[in-house]
Coordinates of C-alpha atoms and ligand atoms in Angstrom, one line a residue:
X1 CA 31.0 11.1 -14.6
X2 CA 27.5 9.1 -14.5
X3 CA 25.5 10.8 -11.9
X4 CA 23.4 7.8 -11.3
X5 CA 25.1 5.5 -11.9
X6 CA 24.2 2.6 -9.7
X7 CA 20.8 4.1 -9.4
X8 CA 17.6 2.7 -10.2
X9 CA 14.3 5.3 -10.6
X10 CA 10.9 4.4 -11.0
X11 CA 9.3 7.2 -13.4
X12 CA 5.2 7.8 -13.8
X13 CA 4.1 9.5 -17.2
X14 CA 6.4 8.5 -18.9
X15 CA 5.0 8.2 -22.4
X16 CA 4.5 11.6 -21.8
X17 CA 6.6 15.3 -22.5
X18 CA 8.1 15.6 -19.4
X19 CA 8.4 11.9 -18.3
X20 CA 9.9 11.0 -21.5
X21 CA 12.6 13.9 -21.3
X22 CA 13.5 13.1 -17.7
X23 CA 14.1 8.9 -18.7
X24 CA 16.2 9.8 -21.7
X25 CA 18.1 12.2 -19.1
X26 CA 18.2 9.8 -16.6
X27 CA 19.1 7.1 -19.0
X28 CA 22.4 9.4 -20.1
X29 CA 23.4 9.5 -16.8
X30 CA 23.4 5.6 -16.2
X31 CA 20.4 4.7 -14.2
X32 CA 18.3 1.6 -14.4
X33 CA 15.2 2.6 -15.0
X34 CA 11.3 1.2 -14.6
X35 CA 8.9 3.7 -17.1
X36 CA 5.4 3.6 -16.0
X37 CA 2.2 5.0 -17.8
X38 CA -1.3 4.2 -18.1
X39 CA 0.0 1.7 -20.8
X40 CA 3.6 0.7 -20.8
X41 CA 5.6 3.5 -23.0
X42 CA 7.2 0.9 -25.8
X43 CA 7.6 4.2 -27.9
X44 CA 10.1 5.5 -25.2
X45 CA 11.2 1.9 -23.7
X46 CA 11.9 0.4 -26.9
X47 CA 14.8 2.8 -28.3
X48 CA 16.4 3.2 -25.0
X49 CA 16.3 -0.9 -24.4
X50 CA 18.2 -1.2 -28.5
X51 CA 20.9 1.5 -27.6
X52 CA 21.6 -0.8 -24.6
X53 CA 19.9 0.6 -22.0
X54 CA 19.0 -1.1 -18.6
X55 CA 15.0 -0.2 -18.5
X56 CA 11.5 -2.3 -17.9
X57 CA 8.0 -0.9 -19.0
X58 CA 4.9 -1.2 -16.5
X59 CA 0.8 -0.5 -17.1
X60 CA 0.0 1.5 -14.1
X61 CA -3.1 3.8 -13.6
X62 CA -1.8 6.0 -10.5
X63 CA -5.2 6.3 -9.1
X64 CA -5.5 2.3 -8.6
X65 CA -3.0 1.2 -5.7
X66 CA -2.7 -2.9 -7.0
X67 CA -1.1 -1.3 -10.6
X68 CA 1.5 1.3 -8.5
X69 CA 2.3 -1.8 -6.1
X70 CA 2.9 -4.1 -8.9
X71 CA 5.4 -1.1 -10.9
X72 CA 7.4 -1.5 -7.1
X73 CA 7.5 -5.4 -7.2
X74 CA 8.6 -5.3 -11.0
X75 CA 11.4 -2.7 -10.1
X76 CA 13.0 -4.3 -7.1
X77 CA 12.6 -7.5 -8.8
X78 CA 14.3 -6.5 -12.0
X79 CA 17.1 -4.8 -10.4
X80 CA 16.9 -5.1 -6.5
X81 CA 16.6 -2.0 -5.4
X82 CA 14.4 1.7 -6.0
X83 CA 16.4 4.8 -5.5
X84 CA 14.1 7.2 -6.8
X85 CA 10.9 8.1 -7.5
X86 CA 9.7 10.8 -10.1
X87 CA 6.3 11.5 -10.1
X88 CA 5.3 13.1 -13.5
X89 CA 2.1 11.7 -14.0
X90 CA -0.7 14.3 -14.5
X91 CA -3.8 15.7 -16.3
X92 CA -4.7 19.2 -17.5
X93 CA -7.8 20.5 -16.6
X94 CA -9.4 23.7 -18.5
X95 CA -12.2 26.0 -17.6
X96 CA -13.9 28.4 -15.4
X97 CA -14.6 27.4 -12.1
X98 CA -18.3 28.2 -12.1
X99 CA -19.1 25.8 -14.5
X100 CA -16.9 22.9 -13.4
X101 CA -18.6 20.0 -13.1
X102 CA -17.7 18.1 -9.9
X103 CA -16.8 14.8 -11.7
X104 CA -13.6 16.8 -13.5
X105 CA -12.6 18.1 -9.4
X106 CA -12.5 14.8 -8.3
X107 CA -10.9 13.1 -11.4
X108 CA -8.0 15.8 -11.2
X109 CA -7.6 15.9 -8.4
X110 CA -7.5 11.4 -8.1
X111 CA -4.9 11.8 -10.7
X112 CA -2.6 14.7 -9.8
X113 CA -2.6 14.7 -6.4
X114 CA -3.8 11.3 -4.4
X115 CA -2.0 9.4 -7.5
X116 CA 1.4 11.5 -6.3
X117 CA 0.8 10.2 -3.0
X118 CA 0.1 6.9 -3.3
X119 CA 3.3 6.8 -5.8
X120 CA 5.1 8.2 -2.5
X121 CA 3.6 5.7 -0.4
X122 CA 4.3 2.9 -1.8
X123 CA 8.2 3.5 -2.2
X124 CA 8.7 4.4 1.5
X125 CA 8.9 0.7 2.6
X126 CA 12.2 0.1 -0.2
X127 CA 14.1 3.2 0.6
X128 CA 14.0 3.1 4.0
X129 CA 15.7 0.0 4.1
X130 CA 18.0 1.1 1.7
X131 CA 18.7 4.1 4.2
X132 CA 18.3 5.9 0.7
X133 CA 15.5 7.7 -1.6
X134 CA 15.1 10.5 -3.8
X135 CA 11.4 11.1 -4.4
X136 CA 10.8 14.0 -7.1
X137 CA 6.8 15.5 -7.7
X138 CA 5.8 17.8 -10.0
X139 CA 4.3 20.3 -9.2
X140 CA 3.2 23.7 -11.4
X141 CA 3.3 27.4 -11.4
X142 CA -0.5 27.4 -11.4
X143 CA -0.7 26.0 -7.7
X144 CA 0.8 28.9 -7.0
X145 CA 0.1 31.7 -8.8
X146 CA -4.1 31.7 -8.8
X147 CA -3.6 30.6 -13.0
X148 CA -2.8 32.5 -15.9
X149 CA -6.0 33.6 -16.7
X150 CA -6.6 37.5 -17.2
X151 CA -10.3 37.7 -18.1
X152 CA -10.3 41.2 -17.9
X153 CA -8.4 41.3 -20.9
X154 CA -9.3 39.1 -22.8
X155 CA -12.3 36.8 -21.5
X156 CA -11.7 34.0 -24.1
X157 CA -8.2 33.2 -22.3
X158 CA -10.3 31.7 -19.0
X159 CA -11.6 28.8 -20.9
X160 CA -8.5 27.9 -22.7
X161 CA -6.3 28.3 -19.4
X162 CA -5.9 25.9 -16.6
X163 CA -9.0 26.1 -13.8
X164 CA -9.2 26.0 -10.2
X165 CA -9.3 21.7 -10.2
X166 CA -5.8 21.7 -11.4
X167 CA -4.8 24.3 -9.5
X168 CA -5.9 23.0 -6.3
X169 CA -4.1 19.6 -7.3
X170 CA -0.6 20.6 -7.5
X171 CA -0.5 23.1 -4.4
X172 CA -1.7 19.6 -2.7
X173 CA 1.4 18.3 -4.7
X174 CA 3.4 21.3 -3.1
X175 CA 2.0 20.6 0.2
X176 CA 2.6 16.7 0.4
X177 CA 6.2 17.2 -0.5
X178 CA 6.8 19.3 2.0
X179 CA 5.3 16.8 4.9
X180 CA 7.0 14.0 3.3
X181 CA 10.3 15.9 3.5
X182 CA 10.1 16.5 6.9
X183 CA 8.6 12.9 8.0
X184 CA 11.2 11.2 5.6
X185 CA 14.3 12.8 6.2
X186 CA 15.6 11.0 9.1
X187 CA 15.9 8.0 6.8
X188 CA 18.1 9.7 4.2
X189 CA 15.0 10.6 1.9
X190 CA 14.9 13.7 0.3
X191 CA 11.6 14.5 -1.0
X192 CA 11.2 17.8 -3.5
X193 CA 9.1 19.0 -6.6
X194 CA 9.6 21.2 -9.8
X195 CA 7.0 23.7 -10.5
X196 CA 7.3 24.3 -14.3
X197 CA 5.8 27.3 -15.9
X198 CA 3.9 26.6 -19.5
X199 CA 6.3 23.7 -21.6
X200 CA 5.8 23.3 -25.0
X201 CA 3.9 20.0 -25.0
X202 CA 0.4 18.4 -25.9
X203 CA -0.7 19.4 -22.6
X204 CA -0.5 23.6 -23.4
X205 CA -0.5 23.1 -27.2
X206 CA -3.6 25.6 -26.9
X207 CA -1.6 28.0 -24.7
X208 CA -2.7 31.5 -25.3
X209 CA 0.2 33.8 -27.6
X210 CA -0.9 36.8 -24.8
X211 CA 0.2 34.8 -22.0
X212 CA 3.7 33.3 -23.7
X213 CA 4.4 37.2 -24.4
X214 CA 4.6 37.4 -20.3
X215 CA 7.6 34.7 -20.2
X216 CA 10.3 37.4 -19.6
X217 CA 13.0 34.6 -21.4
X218 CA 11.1 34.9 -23.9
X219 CA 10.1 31.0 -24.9
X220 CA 7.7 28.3 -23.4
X221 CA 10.0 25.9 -21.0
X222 CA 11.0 22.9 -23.0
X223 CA 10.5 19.3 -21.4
X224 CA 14.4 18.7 -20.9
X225 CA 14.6 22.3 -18.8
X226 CA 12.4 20.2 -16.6
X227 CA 14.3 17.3 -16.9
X228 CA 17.2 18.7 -16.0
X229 CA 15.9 20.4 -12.5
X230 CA 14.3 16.9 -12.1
X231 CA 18.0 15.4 -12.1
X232 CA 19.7 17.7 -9.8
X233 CA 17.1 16.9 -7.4
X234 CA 17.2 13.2 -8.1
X235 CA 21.0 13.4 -7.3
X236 CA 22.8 12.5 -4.4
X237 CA 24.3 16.2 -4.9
X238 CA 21.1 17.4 -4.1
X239 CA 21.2 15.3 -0.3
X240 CA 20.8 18.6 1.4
X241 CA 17.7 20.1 -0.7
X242 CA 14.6 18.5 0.8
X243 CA 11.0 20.2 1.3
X244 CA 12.1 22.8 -1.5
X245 CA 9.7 23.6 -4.7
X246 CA 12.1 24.6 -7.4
X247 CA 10.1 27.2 -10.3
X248 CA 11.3 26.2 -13.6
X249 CA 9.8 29.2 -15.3
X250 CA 11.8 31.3 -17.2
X251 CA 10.4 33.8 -14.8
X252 CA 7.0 34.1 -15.0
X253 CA 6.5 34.1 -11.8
X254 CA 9.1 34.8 -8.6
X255 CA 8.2 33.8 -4.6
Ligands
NAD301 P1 1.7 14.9 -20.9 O1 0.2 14.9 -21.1 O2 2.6 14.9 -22.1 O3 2.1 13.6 -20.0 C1 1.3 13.2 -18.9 C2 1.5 11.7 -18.8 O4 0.7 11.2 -17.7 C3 0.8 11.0 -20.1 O5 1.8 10.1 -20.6 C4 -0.4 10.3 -19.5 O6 -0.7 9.0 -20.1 C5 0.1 10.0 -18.0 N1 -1.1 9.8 -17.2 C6 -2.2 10.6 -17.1 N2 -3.1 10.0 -16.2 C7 -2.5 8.9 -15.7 C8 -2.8 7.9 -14.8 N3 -4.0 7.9 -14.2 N4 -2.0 6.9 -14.5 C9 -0.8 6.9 -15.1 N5 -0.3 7.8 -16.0 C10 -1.2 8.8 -16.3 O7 2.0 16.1 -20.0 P2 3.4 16.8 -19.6 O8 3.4 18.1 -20.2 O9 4.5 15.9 -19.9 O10 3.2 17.0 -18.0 C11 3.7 16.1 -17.1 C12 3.5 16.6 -15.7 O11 4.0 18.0 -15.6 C13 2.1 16.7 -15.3 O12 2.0 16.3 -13.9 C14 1.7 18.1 -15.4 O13 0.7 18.5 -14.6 C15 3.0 18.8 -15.1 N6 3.2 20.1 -15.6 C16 3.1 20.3 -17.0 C17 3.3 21.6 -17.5 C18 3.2 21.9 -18.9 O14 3.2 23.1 -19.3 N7 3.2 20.9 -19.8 C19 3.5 22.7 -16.6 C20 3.5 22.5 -15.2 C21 3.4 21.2 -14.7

């Protein structure tokens, strides 16, 4: 059975690790899809449009409103209706916090955590009508767990690990989902995030061998163990789960 079948998801970063992995899972399972990135993602679009699938590409910078309202209007108007939202769009930030220059704070935090809401925002109007809507963030085990860092073994791993900025951006990620879960929920809108621990990707390709030691499974995540917490939550299974952060960590770390 197609689990979304019928279903039509609008994905940011999708040229990207994780976004690619959750479209080609989301493809499998039979949903119409609209792939969104800074540029539109041909390198993921194009294979999945010649094997017959039912997808549209869209340019859209998630800190600029106009581009995120104009990936809505393509997606309704391509296939009438948005069912879910997966917001995978993201940048890494690396560095101590005493030397962070304030430009990098406001740039991750435009991108991680105002672009996820404005993603969310402009998606309420479709599913509520729809009486439907399965909004998906993601979030990370760093706005959590105060980072990996553990300078007092090995100072080096500090500026190689994920700082303060990008911390600070996906416990906002955290935080919106859980206020958008409660507001949403009387119109049959479940709104949830993944928190991955490290995934093999361009975005950790620097990731320190003395912090993948600490990965009791023994391995970095891959994109499609993501992907595949990502579906259940996109599911109408899942129409009970709302407000929940769900680790995907092999785990690193437990709450
Ligand atoms: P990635 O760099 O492969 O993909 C990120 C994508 O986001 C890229 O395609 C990029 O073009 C796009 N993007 C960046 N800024 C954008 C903007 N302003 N507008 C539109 N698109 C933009 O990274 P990934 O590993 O696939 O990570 C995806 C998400 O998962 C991010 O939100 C990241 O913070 C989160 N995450 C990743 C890891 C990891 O270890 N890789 C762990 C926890 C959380």
């Amino acid at each position: 059975m197609s689990r979304l079948e019928g279903r039509v998801a609008l994905i940011t970063g999708a040229a990207g690790g994780i976004g690619s992995a959750v479209a080609r899972r989301f493809a499998q399972e039979g949903a119409a899809l609209c792939l969104a990135d800074r540029t539109a993602p041909r390198a993921v679009l194009d294979p999945m449009l010649e094997a017959g699938g039912c997808a549209i590409g869209a340019a859209a910078d998630v800190t600029h409103r106009p581009d995120i309202e104009a990936a809505v209007r393509a997606t309704l108007e391509a296939f009438g209706r948005l069912d879910i939202l997966v917001n995978v769009a993201g940048i890494v930030s690396m560095g101590p916090a005493a030397t962070l220059p304030e430009e990098e704070w406001d740039r991750v935090l435009a991108v991680n955590l105002k672009g996820s809401f404005l993603c969310c925002q402009a998606v309420i109007p479709a599913m509520r009508q729809q009486g439907y809507g399965r909004i998906v963030n993601l979030g990370s085990v760093i706005g959590k767990n105060g980072g990996n860092p553990r300078p007092w073994i090995d100072p080096g791993e500090q500026t190689r690990a994920s700082n303060a900025a990008y911390g600070a951006s996906k416990a906002g990620v955290h935080a919106i989902t859980f206020f958008l879960a409660r507001e949403l929920a009387a119109d049959g809108i479940t709104v949830n995030a993944v928190a991955p621990g490290p995934v093999a990707s361009a975005m950790t390709a620097d990731f320190p061998a003395t912090l993948k030691a600490l990965i009791p499974v023994g391995r970095m995540g891959r994109a499609e163990d993501v992907a595949e917490a990502v579906l259940f939550l996109a599911s109408e299974a899942a129409g009970f789960v709302t407000g929940e952060v769900l680790d995907v960590n092999g785990g690193m770390w437990a709450d």
